[in-house]
Tab-separated table of C-alpha atoms and ligand atoms in Angstrom:
chain	number	residue	atom	x	y	z
A	832	MET	CA	-15.887	-22.343	-31.167
A	833	GLN	CA	-14.482	-20.855	-34.343
A	834	GLY	CA	-12.716	-23.286	-36.632
A	835	SER	CA	-14.964	-26.155	-35.554
A	836	PHE	CA	-17.145	-28.241	-37.799
A	837	ARG	CA	-20.068	-30.434	-37.020
A	838	VAL	CA	-19.499	-34.177	-37.152
A	839	GLY	CA	-22.958	-35.320	-36.170
A	840	ASN	CA	-25.232	-35.890	-33.227
A	841	LEU	CA	-24.595	-37.880	-30.061
A	842	PHE	CA	-27.686	-38.646	-27.991
A	843	GLY	CA	-29.283	-35.595	-29.616
A	844	ILE	CA	-26.320	-33.339	-28.763
A	845	PRO	CA	-24.584	-31.621	-31.701
A	846	PHE	CA	-20.999	-32.862	-31.779
A	847	TYR	CA	-18.212	-30.637	-33.142
A	848	VAL	CA	-14.527	-31.112	-33.789
A	849	HIS	CA	-12.098	-28.188	-33.821
A	850	PHE	CA	-9.320	-28.296	-36.419
A	851	SER	CA	-6.678	-28.277	-33.631
A	852	TRP	CA	-7.973	-31.747	-32.731
A	853	PHE	CA	-6.255	-33.138	-35.847
A	854	ILE	CA	-2.896	-31.787	-34.691
A	855	VAL	CA	-3.204	-33.796	-31.484
A	856	LEU	CA	-4.517	-36.819	-33.365
A	857	GLY	CA	-1.526	-36.738	-35.747
A	858	LEU	CA	1.110	-36.030	-33.098
A	859	PHE	CA	-0.243	-38.664	-30.756
A	860	THR	CA	-0.468	-41.296	-33.499
A	861	LEU	CA	3.141	-40.635	-34.592
A	862	THR	CA	4.573	-40.564	-31.067
A	863	TYR	CA	2.770	-43.636	-29.903
A	864	SER	CA	3.287	-45.701	-33.047
A	865	SER	CA	7.058	-45.187	-32.767
A	866	GLU	CA	6.741	-46.421	-29.190
A	867	LEU	CA	4.819	-49.474	-30.390
A	868	GLY	CA	7.524	-50.080	-33.010
A	869	LYS	CA	9.652	-51.511	-30.179
A	870	PHE	CA	7.449	-54.581	-30.085
A	871	THR	CA	8.925	-57.047	-32.533
A	872	GLU	CA	5.619	-58.838	-33.075
A	873	LEU	CA	4.237	-55.670	-34.692
A	874	THR	CA	5.320	-55.454	-38.300
A	875	GLY	CA	4.790	-53.159	-41.259
A	876	LEU	CA	2.035	-50.591	-40.743
A	877	MET	CA	0.715	-52.268	-37.591
A	878	PRO	CA	2.374	-49.849	-35.131
A	879	LEU	CA	0.948	-46.890	-37.055
A	880	GLY	CA	-2.511	-48.442	-37.271
A	881	LEU	CA	-2.554	-49.317	-33.577
A	882	GLY	CA	-1.202	-45.848	-32.666
A	883	PHE	CA	-4.072	-44.337	-34.628
A	884	ILE	CA	-6.642	-46.529	-32.880
A	885	VAL	CA	-5.221	-45.608	-29.471
A	886	ALA	CA	-5.348	-41.914	-30.450
A	887	LEU	CA	-9.019	-42.367	-31.328
A	888	LEU	CA	-9.607	-44.112	-27.985
A	889	LEU	CA	-7.944	-41.144	-26.280
A	890	PHE	CA	-10.521	-38.871	-27.887
A	891	ALA	CA	-13.314	-41.299	-27.065
A	892	SER	CA	-12.168	-40.975	-23.451
A	893	VAL	CA	-12.360	-37.176	-23.644
A	894	LEU	CA	-15.764	-37.468	-25.283
A	895	ALA	CA	-17.024	-39.852	-22.566
A	896	HIS	CA	-15.862	-37.316	-19.961
A	897	GLU	CA	-17.895	-34.553	-21.649
A	898	LEU	CA	-20.897	-36.850	-21.996
A	899	GLY	CA	-20.669	-37.362	-18.224
A	900	HIS	CA	-21.176	-33.632	-17.690
A	901	SER	CA	-23.872	-33.547	-20.370
A	902	PHE	CA	-26.012	-36.377	-18.999
A	903	VAL	CA	-26.141	-34.874	-15.504
A	904	ALA	CA	-27.011	-31.478	-17.016
A	905	LEU	CA	-29.778	-33.032	-19.154
A	906	ARG	CA	-31.195	-34.719	-16.050
A	907	GLN	CA	-31.441	-31.269	-14.448
A	908	GLY	CA	-33.426	-30.053	-17.448
A	909	ILE	CA	-30.485	-28.106	-18.876
A	910	ASP	CA	-30.085	-28.212	-22.663
A	911	VAL	CA	-26.659	-29.200	-23.919
A	912	LYS	CA	-26.013	-26.988	-26.937
A	913	SER	CA	-22.916	-28.813	-28.151
A	914	ILE	CA	-19.881	-30.897	-27.343
A	915	THR	CA	-16.643	-29.784	-28.991
A	916	LEU	CA	-13.310	-31.578	-29.034
A	917	PHE	CA	-10.267	-29.335	-29.391
A	918	LEU	CA	-6.559	-29.013	-28.613
A	919	PHE	CA	-6.906	-29.089	-24.832
A	920	GLY	CA	-9.573	-31.738	-24.614
A	921	GLY	CA	-13.309	-31.262	-24.772
A	922	VAL	CA	-15.956	-28.787	-23.807
A	923	ALA	CA	-19.687	-29.281	-23.294
A	924	SER	CA	-21.599	-26.053	-23.851
A	925	LEU	CA	-24.647	-25.882	-21.582
A	926	ASP	CA	-27.683	-23.732	-22.269
A	927	ARG	CA	-27.801	-22.412	-18.721
A	928	GLU	CA	-26.268	-22.885	-15.305
A	929	SER	CA	-27.596	-25.215	-12.634
A	930	LYS	CA	-30.121	-23.615	-10.311
A	931	THR	CA	-28.520	-24.678	-7.042
A	932	PRO	CA	-24.913	-25.111	-5.889
A	933	GLY	CA	-25.639	-28.791	-5.245
A	934	GLU	CA	-26.732	-29.340	-8.850
A	935	ALA	CA	-23.757	-27.345	-10.163
A	936	PHE	CA	-21.468	-29.574	-8.097
A	937	TRP	CA	-22.844	-32.751	-9.695
A	938	VAL	CA	-22.576	-31.418	-13.247
A	939	ALA	CA	-18.943	-30.470	-12.580
A	940	ILE	CA	-17.848	-33.679	-10.912
A	941	ALA	CA	-19.611	-36.027	-13.358
A	942	GLY	CA	-16.826	-35.668	-15.975
A	943	PRO	CA	-13.927	-36.604	-13.684
A	944	LEU	CA	-16.031	-39.455	-12.250
A	945	VAL	CA	-16.444	-40.912	-15.755
A	946	SER	CA	-12.683	-40.580	-16.313
A	947	PHE	CA	-11.937	-42.350	-13.020
A	948	LEU	CA	-14.377	-45.084	-14.001
A	949	LEU	CA	-12.695	-45.542	-17.409
A	950	CYS	CA	-9.329	-45.637	-15.657
A	951	ALA	CA	-10.654	-48.493	-13.515
A	952	VAL	CA	-12.039	-50.307	-16.573
A	953	PHE	CA	-8.736	-50.048	-18.491
A	954	THR	CA	-6.783	-51.087	-15.392
A	955	ALA	CA	-8.954	-54.201	-15.145
A	956	LEU	CA	-8.432	-54.848	-18.890
A	957	ASN	CA	-4.726	-54.307	-18.303
A	958	PHE	CA	-4.715	-57.217	-15.850
A	959	ALA	CA	-6.809	-59.300	-18.228
A	960	THR	CA	-4.435	-58.642	-21.153
A	961	SER	CA	-1.230	-58.991	-19.176
A	962	THR	CA	-0.229	-62.045	-21.211
A	963	SER	CA	0.132	-59.886	-24.310
A	964	ALA	CA	2.842	-57.230	-24.036
A	965	VAL	CA	1.197	-55.050	-26.692
A	966	GLY	CA	-2.293	-55.366	-25.185
A	967	ALA	CA	-0.962	-54.537	-21.749
A	968	ALA	CA	0.923	-51.502	-23.069
A	969	ILE	CA	-2.193	-50.123	-24.774
A	970	THR	CA	-4.648	-50.711	-21.923
A	971	GLY	CA	-2.061	-49.408	-19.434
A	972	LEU	CA	-1.640	-46.234	-21.460
A	973	LEU	CA	-5.406	-45.685	-21.726
A	974	ALA	CA	-5.781	-46.199	-17.969
A	975	ALA	CA	-3.039	-43.620	-17.379
A	976	ILE	CA	-4.609	-41.189	-19.851
A	977	ASN	CA	-8.003	-41.367	-18.140
A	978	LEU	CA	-6.415	-40.923	-14.725
A	979	ALA	CA	-4.531	-37.878	-16.041
A	980	LEU	CA	-7.772	-36.514	-17.560
A	981	ALA	CA	-9.545	-36.822	-14.214
A	982	LEU	CA	-6.712	-35.297	-12.194
A	983	PHE	CA	-5.938	-32.470	-14.623
A	984	ASN	CA	-9.599	-31.473	-14.762
A	985	LEU	CA	-9.799	-31.479	-10.984
A	986	ILE	CA	-7.301	-28.595	-10.715
A	987	PRO	CA	-9.421	-26.216	-8.619
A	988	GLY	CA	-9.493	-23.195	-10.949
A	989	LEU	CA	-12.005	-22.098	-13.578
A	990	PRO	CA	-12.550	-23.023	-16.371
A	991	LEU	CA	-11.604	-26.559	-15.285
A	992	ASP	CA	-14.048	-28.919	-13.550
A	993	GLY	CA	-12.210	-28.461	-10.262
A	994	GLY	CA	-12.885	-24.753	-10.650
A	995	ASN	CA	-16.581	-25.428	-11.118
A	996	ILE	CA	-16.581	-27.635	-8.029
A	997	LEU	CA	-14.834	-24.849	-6.091
A	998	LYS	CA	-17.390	-22.389	-7.471
A	999	ALA	CA	-20.258	-24.589	-6.254
A	1000	ILE	CA	-18.697	-24.826	-2.785
A	1001	VAL	CA	-18.154	-21.055	-2.469
A	1002	TRP	CA	-21.668	-20.533	-3.855
A	1003	LYS	CA	-23.060	-22.883	-1.186
A	1004	ILE	CA	-21.164	-21.061	1.590
A	1005	THR	CA	-21.804	-17.468	0.501
A	1006	GLY	CA	-25.170	-17.966	-1.201
A	1007	SER	CA	-23.873	-16.049	-4.245
A	1008	PRO	CA	-23.009	-17.844	-7.500
A	1009	TYR	CA	-21.046	-14.780	-8.660
A	1010	LYS	CA	-18.776	-14.866	-5.640
A	1011	GLY	CA	-18.177	-18.531	-6.463
A	1012	VAL	CA	-17.223	-17.724	-10.072
A	1013	GLU	CA	-15.052	-14.804	-9.043
A	1014	PHE	CA	-13.159	-16.850	-6.480
A	1015	ALA	CA	-12.729	-19.906	-8.710
A	1016	GLY	CA	-11.738	-17.600	-11.579
A	1017	LYS	CA	-8.992	-16.028	-9.475
A	1018	VAL	CA	-7.694	-19.429	-8.379
A	1019	GLY	CA	-7.713	-20.438	-12.069
A	1020	GLN	CA	-5.580	-17.389	-12.879
A	1021	ILE	CA	-3.095	-18.373	-10.177
A	1022	PHE	CA	-2.828	-21.896	-11.603
A	1023	GLY	CA	-2.510	-20.387	-15.081
A	1024	TRP	CA	0.475	-18.286	-13.989
A	1025	LEU	CA	2.036	-21.238	-12.175
A	1026	ALA	CA	1.749	-23.390	-15.310
A	1027	ILE	CA	3.263	-20.660	-17.494
A	1028	ILE	CA	6.170	-20.004	-15.152
A	1029	GLY	CA	6.730	-23.701	-14.493
A	1030	GLY	CA	6.465	-24.513	-18.198
A	1031	LEU	CA	8.948	-21.818	-19.212
A	1032	PHE	CA	11.492	-22.756	-16.540
A	1033	SER	CA	11.293	-26.477	-17.209
A	1034	GLY	CA	11.204	-25.988	-20.974
A	1035	ARG	CA	7.862	-27.768	-21.215
A	1036	PHE	CA	6.081	-25.338	-23.473
A	1037	TRP	CA	2.967	-27.466	-23.543
A	1038	TYR	CA	2.426	-26.522	-19.867
A	1039	ALA	CA	2.989	-22.878	-20.669
A	1040	LEU	CA	0.379	-23.146	-23.431
A	1041	ILE	CA	-2.139	-24.746	-21.068
A	1042	GLY	CA	-1.327	-22.022	-18.529
A	1043	LEU	CA	-2.074	-19.352	-21.096
A	1044	PHE	CA	-5.379	-21.022	-21.896
A	1045	LEU	CA	-6.270	-21.181	-18.190
A	1046	LEU	CA	-5.275	-17.579	-17.612
A	1047	GLN	CA	-7.335	-16.293	-20.501
A	1048	ASN	CA	-10.492	-18.210	-19.628
A	1049	ALA	CA	-10.288	-17.804	-15.867
A	1050	GLY	CA	-9.805	-14.039	-16.261
A	1051	GLY	CA	-12.827	-13.891	-18.527
A	1052	ALA	CA	-14.913	-15.889	-16.053
A	1053	ALA	CA	-13.981	-13.633	-13.132
A	1054	GLN	CA	-14.768	-10.520	-15.159
A	1055	GLY	CA	-18.037	-11.983	-16.399
A	1056	ALA	CA	-19.011	-12.720	-12.799
A	1057	ARG	CA	-18.355	-9.111	-11.790
A	1058	VAL	CA	-20.600	-7.840	-14.588
A	1059	GLN	CA	-23.320	-10.383	-13.745
A	1060	ASN	CA	-23.128	-9.480	-10.082
A	1061	LYS	CA	-23.573	-5.832	-11.016
A	1062	LEU	CA	-26.487	-6.551	-13.353
A	1063	ALA	CA	-28.212	-8.609	-10.654
A	1064	ALA	CA	-28.025	-5.650	-8.264
A	1065	PHE	CA	-30.198	-3.340	-10.414
A	1066	LYS	CA	-33.860	-3.483	-11.380
A	1067	ALA	CA	-35.212	-3.172	-14.895
A	1068	GLU	CA	-37.121	0.049	-14.098
A	1069	GLN	CA	-33.852	1.792	-13.191
A	1070	ALA	CA	-32.483	1.358	-16.712
A	1071	VAL	CA	-35.620	2.283	-18.671
A	1072	THR	CA	-34.851	4.580	-21.594
A	1073	PRO	CA	-35.626	8.200	-20.595
A	1074	ASN	CA	-38.372	9.644	-22.846
A	1075	SER	CA	-39.417	6.186	-24.005
A	1076	PRO	CA	-41.829	6.207	-26.973
A	1077	ILE	CA	-45.093	6.335	-25.027
A	1078	VAL	CA	-47.992	8.580	-25.974
A	1079	PRO	CA	-51.483	9.043	-24.473
A	1080	ALA	CA	-54.395	8.098	-26.740
A	1081	ASN	CA	-56.355	11.282	-26.166
A	1082	ILE	CA	-54.041	13.913	-27.690
A	1083	SER	CA	-54.255	15.101	-31.294
A	1084	LEU	CA	-51.826	14.183	-34.016
A	1085	ARG	CA	-50.753	17.845	-34.083
A	1086	GLU	CA	-49.772	17.770	-30.393
A	1087	PHE	CA	-48.180	14.374	-30.918
A	1088	ALA	CA	-45.989	15.707	-33.733
A	1089	ASN	CA	-45.051	18.879	-31.868
A	1090	GLU	CA	-44.307	17.386	-28.493
A	1091	TYR	CA	-43.126	13.868	-29.230
A	1092	ILE	CA	-41.629	13.806	-32.696
A	1093	ILE	CA	-40.176	17.087	-33.919
A	1094	GLY	CA	-36.661	17.564	-32.600
A	1095	LYS	CA	-36.844	14.353	-30.573
A	1096	ARG	CA	-35.187	11.009	-30.981
A	1097	GLU	CA	-36.624	9.256	-34.018
A	1098	TRP	CA	-38.888	6.341	-33.099
A	1099	ARG	CA	-40.756	4.326	-35.690
A	1100	LYS	CA	-43.501	3.347	-33.283
A	1101	PHE	CA	-44.989	4.634	-30.031
A	1102	LEU	CA	-46.879	2.690	-27.408
A	1103	ILE	CA	-50.312	4.175	-26.761
A	1104	VAL	CA	-51.550	4.326	-23.175
A	1105	ASP	CA	-54.933	5.232	-21.650
A	1106	GLU	CA	-55.502	7.894	-18.990
A	1107	LEU	CA	-54.224	5.498	-16.297
A	1108	GLY	CA	-51.008	4.819	-18.220
A	1109	ARG	CA	-52.078	1.320	-19.219
A	1110	LEU	CA	-51.042	-0.140	-22.552
A	1111	SER	CA	-53.817	0.018	-25.164
A	1112	GLY	CA	-52.000	-0.343	-28.483
A	1113	GLU	CA	-49.391	1.231	-30.672
A	1114	ILE	CA	-49.088	3.843	-33.398
A	1115	ALA	CA	-46.645	3.731	-36.303
A	1116	VAL	CA	-45.253	7.205	-36.999
A	1117	ASP	CA	-45.504	6.452	-40.728
A	1118	ALA	CA	-49.269	5.949	-40.395
A	1119	MET	CA	-49.671	9.714	-39.861
A	1120	ARG	CA	-48.700	10.317	-43.495
A	1121	ALA	CA	-52.090	8.987	-44.545
A	1122	ILE	CA	-53.742	11.936	-42.766
A	1123	PRO	CA	-53.386	15.397	-44.390
A	1124	THR	CA	-51.540	17.726	-41.982
A	1125	ASN	CA	-54.426	20.224	-41.885
A	1126	GLU	CA	-56.581	17.509	-40.278
A	1127	TRP	CA	-54.007	16.665	-37.590
A	1128	PRO	CA	-55.551	18.948	-34.946
A	1129	GLN	CA	-58.874	17.047	-35.217
A	1130	VAL	CA	-57.532	13.465	-35.357
A	1131	LEU	CA	-56.542	11.777	-32.111
A	1132	VAL	CA	-53.572	9.441	-31.641
A	1133	GLY	CA	-56.073	6.805	-30.513
A	1134	ASP	CA	-57.769	6.938	-33.933
A	1135	LEU	CA	-54.665	5.467	-35.588
A	1136	MET	CA	-54.184	2.845	-32.922
A	1137	GLN	CA	-53.110	-0.658	-33.923
A	1138	PRO	CA	-53.397	-3.603	-31.558
A	1139	VAL	CA	-50.149	-4.671	-29.984
A	1140	ASN	CA	-49.320	-8.040	-28.564
A	1141	PHE	CA	-46.019	-8.537	-26.814
A	1142	GLU	CA	-44.841	-12.089	-26.494
A	1143	MET	CA	-42.458	-10.867	-23.875
A	1144	ALA	CA	-42.501	-7.979	-21.472
A	1145	ILE	CA	-40.348	-7.118	-18.510
A	1146	LYS	CA	-41.691	-6.381	-15.047
A	1147	PRO	CA	-40.200	-3.288	-13.393
A	1148	GLU	CA	-38.856	-5.265	-10.442
A	1149	GLN	CA	-37.056	-7.877	-12.575
A	1150	SER	CA	-33.269	-7.719	-12.358
A	1151	LEU	CA	-31.184	-6.294	-15.189
A	1152	LEU	CA	-29.489	-9.672	-15.361
A	1153	ASP	CA	-32.851	-11.252	-16.281
A	1154	VAL	CA	-33.311	-8.633	-18.990
A	1155	VAL	CA	-29.854	-9.133	-20.493
A	1156	MET	CA	-30.319	-12.891	-20.504
A	1157	LEU	CA	-33.662	-12.521	-22.307
A	1158	PHE	CA	-32.025	-10.224	-24.870
A	1159	GLU	CA	-29.234	-12.731	-25.474
A	1160	LYS	CA	-31.432	-15.783	-25.575
A	1161	ASN	CA	-33.965	-14.328	-27.993
A	1162	GLN	CA	-31.576	-12.188	-30.021
A	1163	ILE	CA	-33.542	-9.017	-29.386
A	1164	THR	CA	-32.448	-5.524	-28.424
A	1165	GLU	CA	-35.464	-3.978	-26.718
A	1166	LEU	CA	-38.473	-4.893	-24.605
A	1167	PRO	CA	-41.304	-2.944	-22.970
A	1168	VAL	CA	-41.387	-2.684	-19.182
A	1169	ILE	CA	-44.950	-3.189	-17.970
A	1170	THR	CA	-46.339	-3.542	-14.448
A	1171	ASP	CA	-48.721	-6.277	-13.334
A	1172	ASN	CA	-51.582	-3.756	-13.776
A	1173	GLY	CA	-50.609	-3.134	-17.395
A	1174	VAL	CA	-49.069	0.305	-16.768
A	1175	VAL	CA	-46.258	0.975	-19.234
A	1176	VAL	CA	-43.102	2.117	-17.458
A	1177	GLY	CA	-41.083	2.479	-20.659
A	1178	LEU	CA	-38.800	0.726	-23.038
A	1179	ILE	CA	-35.611	-1.034	-22.003
A	1180	GLU	CA	-32.875	-1.254	-24.614
A	1181	LYS	CA	-29.614	-3.174	-24.847
A	1182	ALA	CA	-27.638	-0.044	-25.615
A	1183	GLY	CA	-29.423	1.771	-22.796
A	1184	ILE	CA	-28.296	-0.831	-20.264
A	1185	VAL	CA	-24.677	-0.371	-21.304
A	1186	GLY	CA	-25.026	3.384	-20.872
A	1187	PHE	CA	-26.743	2.922	-17.522
A	1188	LEU	CA	-23.952	0.697	-16.198
A	1189	GLN	CA	-21.299	3.167	-17.364
A	1190	GLN	CA	-23.141	5.927	-15.567
A	1191	GLN	CA	-23.269	3.808	-12.401
A	1192	ALA	CA	-19.536	3.175	-12.658
A	1193	VAL	CA	-18.895	6.941	-12.800
A	1194	THR	CA	-21.252	7.923	-9.991
A	1195	GLY	CA	-20.112	5.120	-7.739
B	1067	LIG	ZN1	-14.819	-31.919	-17.434
């Protein structure tokens, strides 16, 4: 999240705080310390100090909620990239989604369960501290805050936990995670609109602000699901770049220049294939400069072959979604598409996938 800075590590998870967090911290401390000022036994800076401590406990509660999600995700072998606290609470950024709807359900519900648990703990403390008016007020407030955290997050629309639970349920029923996201995203948009309208009519602009946040994120989730659904429907071989840089080993440099380079898209390297189309190596176009042009008819492409070793290659039958995820994860923009027998189908490029999807949108 932009405007966030790293505070440290929690159980190996990078922990960030967004600057908007300080606004809440300040506002909460001020509001609550003036409330605590009513207690005559609190004098001087004590209300302010206690208000600040309660504000910190509020954020600890949010953090515990996010750690709930994170621990369940870690148990499923999912990396937690970060936890960030910001204006509307917290967010745990997971490296990938759960593999099954059941697992997704547990990741989603773990946060609210932690909040319910903390609510129970503070309620018990509230009884234990009932002899002290101040102690009871603080523990009562923290119990209420954790209950509110659990209930608010259980609103059944993405991006909230309730939305993720709804997504998991729809996923389980339909067998499609995208349908789950789309549905939960739409419900999130409805709740977003309700909060905006309700907030504006009641004059509670905080609700309107939360509604706007919901609307924005839920819309993005629904749209993302549509794109993912589309990507999952196509195979890598369908989006291979036409006229990919592939050249047979047994033609001369002269033919290579005439037929593959002059007047064609500029490639820096070509993959070299044998007579069966199997990958044998690569040739850098620059390497031809070392050979005088009058010798080009006698020198074969195979003579300038360099070994090539791809750490990653795509299989033709892999989905475009797989390809895009590999691109994103490894920060790369192209990969070769190679069959199990080593036959090179072509190159698949990030930009080419975009073009392919646009073409599909036009043709139906
Ligand atoms: Zn949550």
